Amino acid sequence: MTVRTGVIGVGVMGAEHARLLSEAISQSELEAVFDVDSARAAAVAANSGARVFDDPMVLIKDDRVDAVLIASSDQTHEDFVLAAIAAGKPVLCEKPLAPTVEGCTRIMRAEAEAGTRLVSVGFMRRHDPGYVEMKRALESDQLGRPLLVHCTHRNASVAPGHPTSMLISGSAVHEIDIVRWLLDEELAAVTVYTPRSAAAAVGTQDPLMLILESVSGVLIDVEVFVNAAYGYDVRCELVADRGTILLDSPAATVIRSSGSAARTVPADWRPRFAEAYRRELQDWVFGIAAGDPARSASSWDGYVATEVAQVSIRALETGQRQEFSLMEKPSLYR
Ligand SMILES: NC(=O)c1ccc[n+]([C@@H]2O[C@H](COP(=O)([O-])OP(=O)(O)OC[C@H]3O[C@@H](n4cnc5c(N)ncnc54)[C@H](O)[C@@H]3O)[C@@H](O)[C@H]2O)c1
């Protein structure tokens, strides 16, 4: 079976997903595109032969569109996901599933009414070879129980006035999802610390340090620093009873010259997670072809990420430790 996907929103992320679906993913065709910026949609379609739609809801219902990928701006995700569920079509939605807990809850309710899982959320780190290896090592039991996780999330720079809350809802949300996935348990509480702000940070408190506590008592520190100047850098080290697992920068090439050894640091997340995006899409397409359309991060994971991010923003604003109180997990996701 060939899975024919319609992509809604073809900016930075959507154009790359569309290219992968058209050129790099097996059993996949890029069937349709829509963007409110019609010139962008036309440019993506010109390279792939996909049809350009002028109404996203018509695209979602179209008979030749088997599945929908949403990479439009955050606040538009909910309506498109709900329309895809109503049409009975698998949908991969970029993170966040919805920017509000209420929006995520509406999506879970719609999926429950449909009686089947159709929604995947684009937490692509779950497909990154480094994180996958970390999880495998942890599950092998060679190292014992996890005790601490140290996470680093640095970007080269952001525009002046970048909202501080975005360091949590846009950046740390990836750590929130990946530690839940690695540890296979929920988070219980958060405290957010605000050290001295970087000289390059204009109108933004940057960096932030989040201390998350898991339900079983693992402590997770997350440094988010979005004006780190030198490039994009994501790291993770897990400390366990009998050893540690380190996810370092995966650059393969070291240049030794003039008395020093240098590794290239990517400018942004796209080269760092290129393989994760490819594997995420391939797994999604193979899953749809095999009748198992939602085997990655679920609507439940999307809801938890939004809930934890929102409560962490409250911890930032109040300076107080906050506890999470998640709703009961619906049976569809157990
Ligand atoms: N998983 C990741 O690593 C990752 C990284 C970056 C961004 N994202 C997410 O991907 C999404 C897109 O981010 P981006 O960086 O590509 O942004 P972008 O601004 O480059 O692209 C967004 C696109 O959506 C279009 N758009 C806006 N409203 C629309 C609507 N109502 N219908 C259709 N199209 C609409 C815009 O015209 C634009 O082309 C966001 O939700 C963002 O949070 C995920």
Coordinates of C-alpha atoms and ligand atoms in Angstrom, one line a residue:
M1 CA 0.0 0.0 0.0
T2 CA 1.2 3.5 -0.8
V3 CA 0.1 6.1 1.8
R4 CA -0.9 9.4 0.2
T5 CA -0.4 12.3 2.7
G6 CA -1.8 15.8 2.7
V7 CA 0.4 18.3 4.5
I8 CA -1.1 21.4 6.1
G9 CA 1.4 24.2 6.7
V10 CA 4.6 24.2 4.7
G11 CA 6.9 26.6 6.5
V12 CA 10.3 25.4 7.8
M13 CA 9.1 22.1 9.3
G14 CA 6.2 21.4 6.9
A15 CA 8.3 21.9 3.7
E16 CA 10.9 19.5 5.1
H17 CA 8.3 16.9 6.0
A18 CA 6.7 17.3 2.6
R19 CA 10.1 16.8 0.9
L20 CA 10.8 13.6 3.0
L21 CA 7.3 12.2 2.3
S22 CA 7.8 12.8 -1.5
E23 CA 11.5 11.8 -1.8
A24 CA 12.8 9.7 1.1
I25 CA 10.1 7.7 2.7
S26 CA 9.1 4.2 1.4
Q27 CA 5.4 3.5 0.6
S28 CA 4.8 7.2 0.6
E29 CA 3.4 9.8 -1.8
L30 CA 2.9 13.5 -1.1
E31 CA -0.6 13.9 -2.4
A32 CA -1.7 17.4 -1.3
V33 CA -0.5 20.6 0.3
F34 CA -2.2 23.6 1.9
D35 CA -0.8 26.8 3.4
V36 CA -2.4 30.2 4.0
D37 CA 0.7 31.4 2.2
S38 CA -0.3 30.0 -1.2
A39 CA 3.0 30.8 -2.8
R40 CA 4.7 28.5 -0.3
A41 CA 2.2 25.8 -1.0
A42 CA 2.8 26.2 -4.8
A43 CA 6.6 26.1 -4.4
V44 CA 6.4 22.8 -2.4
A45 CA 3.9 21.3 -4.9
A46 CA 6.0 22.3 -7.9
N47 CA 8.9 20.1 -6.6
S48 CA 6.7 17.1 -6.0
G49 CA 3.7 17.0 -8.2
A50 CA 1.3 17.3 -5.3
R51 CA -2.0 19.0 -5.6
V52 CA -2.5 22.5 -4.0
F53 CA -5.7 23.0 -2.1
D54 CA -7.3 26.3 -1.2
D55 CA -9.3 24.9 1.7
P56 CA -7.6 22.7 4.4
M57 CA -10.9 21.1 5.4
V58 CA -11.5 20.0 1.8
L59 CA -8.0 18.6 1.7
I60 CA -8.6 16.6 4.9
K61 CA -11.8 15.1 3.4
D62 CA -10.4 14.4 -0.1
D63 CA -10.8 10.7 -1.1
R64 CA -7.2 10.5 -2.4
V65 CA -5.7 11.8 0.9
D66 CA -5.1 8.8 3.2
A67 CA -3.4 10.6 6.0
V68 CA -2.8 14.2 7.2
L69 CA 0.4 15.9 8.5
I70 CA -0.1 19.2 10.4
A71 CA 2.9 21.6 10.5
S72 CA 1.0 24.9 10.6
S73 CA 1.3 27.4 13.5
D74 CA 0.6 26.1 17.0
Q75 CA -2.8 27.6 17.6
T76 CA -4.2 26.1 14.3
H77 CA -3.4 22.4 15.2
E78 CA -6.5 21.6 17.2
D79 CA -9.1 22.4 14.5
F80 CA -7.1 20.4 11.9
V81 CA -6.6 17.4 14.2
L82 CA -10.3 17.3 15.1
A83 CA -11.2 17.5 11.4
A84 CA -8.9 14.6 10.6
I85 CA -10.4 12.5 13.4
A86 CA -13.9 13.3 12.1
A87 CA -12.8 12.1 8.6
G88 CA -11.4 8.9 10.2
K89 CA -7.9 9.6 9.0
P90 CA -4.5 9.1 10.7
V91 CA -2.9 12.4 11.5
L92 CA 0.6 13.3 12.5
C93 CA 0.6 16.7 14.3
E94 CA 3.7 18.7 15.0
K95 CA 4.1 19.5 18.7
P96 CA 2.3 21.0 20.5
L97 CA -0.9 18.9 20.0
A98 CA -2.6 22.0 21.1
P99 CA -1.3 25.0 23.1
T100 CA -4.0 24.6 25.8
V101 CA -4.9 21.7 28.1
E102 CA -8.6 22.2 27.1
G103 CA -7.7 21.8 23.4
C104 CA -5.8 18.6 24.1
T105 CA -8.7 17.3 26.2
R106 CA -11.1 18.0 23.3
I107 CA -8.9 16.0 21.0
M108 CA -8.7 13.0 23.4
R109 CA -12.5 13.1 23.7
A110 CA -12.9 13.1 19.9
E111 CA -10.5 10.2 19.6
A112 CA -12.3 8.3 22.4
E113 CA -15.6 8.9 20.6
A114 CA -14.1 7.6 17.3
G115 CA -13.1 4.5 19.3
T116 CA -9.6 4.2 17.8
R117 CA -6.2 5.9 18.0
L118 CA -5.6 8.1 14.9
V119 CA -3.3 10.8 16.3
S120 CA 0.5 10.9 16.6
V121 CA 2.4 13.9 18.0
G122 CA 5.7 15.0 16.4
F123 CA 8.0 14.4 19.4
M124 CA 10.6 13.2 17.0
R125 CA 13.3 12.6 19.7
R126 CA 11.6 9.2 20.4
H127 CA 13.0 8.2 16.9
D128 CA 16.5 9.7 17.3
P129 CA 19.0 6.8 17.3
G130 CA 20.9 8.2 20.3
Y131 CA 17.8 8.4 22.5
V132 CA 16.6 5.0 21.3
E133 CA 19.9 3.5 22.3
M134 CA 19.7 5.2 25.7
K135 CA 16.3 3.7 26.3
R136 CA 17.5 0.2 25.2
A137 CA 20.5 0.5 27.6
L138 CA 18.2 1.5 30.5
E139 CA 15.8 -1.3 29.8
S140 CA 18.5 -3.9 29.6
D141 CA 18.8 -3.6 33.4
Q142 CA 22.6 -3.6 33.2
L143 CA 22.7 -0.2 35.0
G144 CA 19.9 -0.7 37.6
R145 CA 17.4 2.0 38.4
P146 CA 17.7 5.6 37.1
L147 CA 18.4 8.2 39.8
L148 CA 19.2 11.5 38.0
V149 CA 18.9 12.9 34.4
H150 CA 20.9 15.9 33.3
C151 CA 19.5 17.6 30.2
T152 CA 21.0 20.5 28.1
H153 CA 19.0 22.3 25.4
R154 CA 20.8 25.2 23.8
N155 CA 20.0 27.3 20.7
A156 CA 22.4 29.8 19.0
S157 CA 20.0 32.8 19.3
V158 CA 16.4 34.0 19.3
A159 CA 14.9 37.3 18.3
P160 CA 14.9 40.1 20.8
G161 CA 11.7 40.0 23.0
H162 CA 11.3 36.2 22.6
P163 CA 8.8 35.3 25.4
T164 CA 10.5 33.6 28.3
S165 CA 7.6 31.2 28.6
M166 CA 8.5 29.9 25.1
L167 CA 11.8 28.5 26.6
I168 CA 9.4 26.1 28.3
S169 CA 6.5 25.6 25.9
G170 CA 8.7 25.6 22.7
S171 CA 12.0 24.1 23.9
A172 CA 11.9 22.3 27.3
V173 CA 8.7 20.6 26.1
H174 CA 11.0 18.2 24.1
E175 CA 12.8 17.3 27.3
I176 CA 9.5 16.9 29.2
D177 CA 8.4 14.3 26.6
I178 CA 11.7 12.5 26.2
V179 CA 12.3 12.0 30.0
R180 CA 8.7 10.6 30.4
W181 CA 9.4 8.2 27.5
L182 CA 12.9 7.2 28.7
L183 CA 11.9 6.7 32.3
D184 CA 8.5 5.2 31.4
E185 CA 6.7 7.2 34.2
E186 CA 5.0 10.5 34.8
L187 CA 6.4 13.6 36.3
A188 CA 5.2 14.8 39.7
A189 CA 6.5 18.3 40.3
V190 CA 8.6 21.2 39.0
T191 CA 10.7 24.1 40.3
V192 CA 12.1 26.7 37.8
Y193 CA 15.3 28.7 38.6
T194 CA 16.3 32.0 36.9
P195 CA 20.0 32.5 37.0
R196 CA 21.7 35.7 35.8
S197 CA 20.5 36.4 32.3
A198 CA 22.9 36.2 29.3
A199 CA 24.3 39.4 27.9
A200 CA 22.8 38.5 24.4
A201 CA 19.3 37.9 25.8
V202 CA 17.2 41.1 25.1
G203 CA 13.9 41.1 26.9
T204 CA 14.1 37.4 27.7
Q205 CA 15.1 35.6 30.9
D206 CA 17.7 33.3 29.5
P207 CA 18.9 30.7 30.6
L208 CA 16.3 28.8 32.7
M209 CA 16.9 25.8 34.9
L210 CA 14.0 23.4 35.5
I211 CA 14.2 20.8 38.2
L212 CA 11.6 18.1 37.5
E213 CA 10.7 15.3 39.9
S214 CA 9.4 12.0 38.6
V215 CA 6.7 10.1 40.5
S216 CA 9.2 7.4 41.6
G217 CA 11.7 10.1 42.8
V218 CA 14.1 10.6 39.8
L219 CA 15.4 14.2 39.7
I220 CA 15.8 15.8 36.3
D221 CA 17.6 19.0 35.7
V222 CA 17.0 20.8 32.4
E223 CA 19.1 23.7 31.3
V224 CA 17.4 25.7 28.5
F225 CA 19.6 28.4 27.0
V226 CA 18.4 29.9 23.7
N227 CA 21.1 32.6 23.2
A228 CA 24.1 30.2 23.6
A229 CA 25.8 31.9 20.6
Y230 CA 27.9 28.9 19.4
G231 CA 25.1 26.7 17.9
Y232 CA 22.5 24.1 18.6
D233 CA 23.4 21.6 21.3
V234 CA 21.3 19.0 22.9
R235 CA 22.7 16.6 25.5
C236 CA 21.4 14.1 28.0
E237 CA 23.1 12.1 30.7
L238 CA 21.3 9.5 32.8
V239 CA 22.8 8.5 36.1
A240 CA 21.7 5.0 37.4
D241 CA 22.6 2.6 40.2
R242 CA 25.6 1.0 38.5
G243 CA 26.6 3.4 35.7
T244 CA 25.6 6.3 33.4
I245 CA 24.4 6.7 29.8
L246 CA 25.6 9.8 28.0
L247 CA 23.9 11.2 24.8
D248 CA 26.6 13.5 23.5
S249 CA 26.7 15.6 20.3
P250 CA 26.6 13.0 17.5
A251 CA 28.9 14.9 15.1
A252 CA 31.1 12.1 13.5
T253 CA 34.0 14.2 12.2
V254 CA 36.8 15.7 14.3
I255 CA 39.2 18.1 12.6
R256 CA 42.7 18.2 14.2
S257 CA 44.7 21.2 13.2
S258 CA 47.0 23.8 14.6
G259 CA 47.2 22.2 18.1
S260 CA 43.4 21.7 18.6
A261 CA 40.7 19.1 17.8
A262 CA 37.3 20.5 16.6
R263 CA 33.9 19.0 16.1
T264 CA 31.2 21.0 14.1
V265 CA 28.2 22.2 16.1
P266 CA 25.0 22.5 14.0
A267 CA 23.4 25.9 13.6
D268 CA 20.0 24.7 14.5
W269 CA 17.9 21.6 15.2
R270 CA 17.3 20.4 11.6
P271 CA 20.7 18.8 10.9
R272 CA 20.9 17.5 14.5
F273 CA 17.5 15.7 14.3
A274 CA 17.4 15.0 10.5
E275 CA 17.5 11.3 11.0
A276 CA 14.9 11.4 13.8
Y277 CA 12.5 13.3 11.5
R278 CA 13.1 10.7 8.7
R279 CA 12.6 7.7 11.0
E280 CA 9.5 9.4 12.6
L281 CA 7.8 9.7 9.2
Q282 CA 8.9 6.3 8.0
D283 CA 7.5 4.6 11.1
W284 CA 4.3 6.6 10.8
V285 CA 3.8 5.6 7.1
F286 CA 4.7 1.9 7.8
G287 CA 2.3 1.9 10.7
I288 CA -0.6 3.3 8.6
A289 CA 0.2 0.8 5.8
A290 CA 0.1 -2.0 8.5
G291 CA -3.2 -0.8 10.0
D292 CA -1.5 0.5 13.1
P293 CA -1.6 4.3 12.5
A294 CA -0.7 5.7 15.9
R295 CA 2.3 3.9 17.5
S296 CA 4.4 6.9 18.5
A297 CA 3.6 9.8 20.9
S298 CA -0.2 9.8 21.4
S299 CA -2.8 12.4 22.2
W300 CA -2.3 11.5 25.8
D301 CA 1.5 12.3 25.5
G302 CA 0.5 15.6 23.8
Y303 CA -1.8 16.4 26.6
V304 CA 0.7 15.6 29.3
A305 CA 3.4 17.7 27.6
T306 CA 1.1 20.7 27.4
E307 CA -0.1 20.3 31.0
V308 CA 3.5 19.9 32.3
A309 CA 4.7 22.9 30.3
Q310 CA 1.8 25.1 31.4
V311 CA 2.3 24.2 35.1
S312 CA 6.1 24.8 34.7
I313 CA 5.4 28.3 33.3
R314 CA 3.3 28.9 36.5
A315 CA 6.4 27.7 38.5
L316 CA 8.5 30.2 36.6
E317 CA 6.0 33.1 37.2
T318 CA 5.4 32.3 40.9
G319 CA 8.9 31.2 41.8
Q320 CA 7.2 28.3 43.7
R321 CA 7.5 24.5 43.3
Q322 CA 4.4 23.3 41.6
E323 CA 2.9 19.8 41.6
F324 CA 1.2 18.3 38.5
S325 CA -2.2 16.8 38.8
L326 CA -2.9 14.9 35.6
M327 CA -6.4 13.6 34.7
E328 CA -6.9 9.9 34.8
K329 CA -5.4 8.2 31.7
P330 CA -8.3 7.3 29.3
S331 CA -8.5 3.6 28.5
L332 CA -7.7 4.2 24.8
Y333 CA -4.1 5.1 25.8
R334 CA -3.4 2.4 28.4
Ligands
LIG1 N1 9.4 18.9 16.2 C1 10.2 19.9 16.1 O1 11.4 19.7 16.3 C2 9.8 21.3 15.8 C3 10.7 22.3 15.4 C4 10.2 23.5 15.0 C5 8.8 23.7 15.0 N2 8.0 22.7 15.3 C6 6.5 23.0 15.2 O2 6.1 22.9 13.9 C7 5.1 23.8 13.6 C8 5.6 24.7 12.4 O3 6.8 25.4 12.8 P1 7.7 26.1 11.8 O4 9.0 26.3 12.4 O5 7.7 25.3 10.5 O6 7.0 27.5 11.5 P2 6.9 28.4 10.2 O7 6.4 29.7 10.7 O8 8.1 28.3 9.4 O9 5.7 27.6 9.4 C9 4.4 27.7 9.7 C10 3.6 27.6 8.4 O10 2.2 27.5 8.8 C11 1.4 28.3 7.9 N3 0.2 28.6 8.5 C12 -0.2 29.5 9.5 N4 -1.5 29.4 9.7 C13 -2.0 28.5 8.9 C14 -3.3 27.9 8.7 N5 -4.4 28.4 9.4 N6 -3.5 27.0 7.8 C15 -2.4 26.5 7.1 N7 -1.1 27.0 7.2 C16 -1.0 28.0 8.1 C17 2.3 29.6 7.7 O11 2.0 30.3 6.5 C18 3.7 28.9 7.6 O12 4.0 28.5 6.3 C19 4.8 24.6 14.9 O13 3.7 24.0 15.5 C20 6.1 24.4 15.7 O14 5.8 24.4 17.1 C21 8.4 21.5 15.7

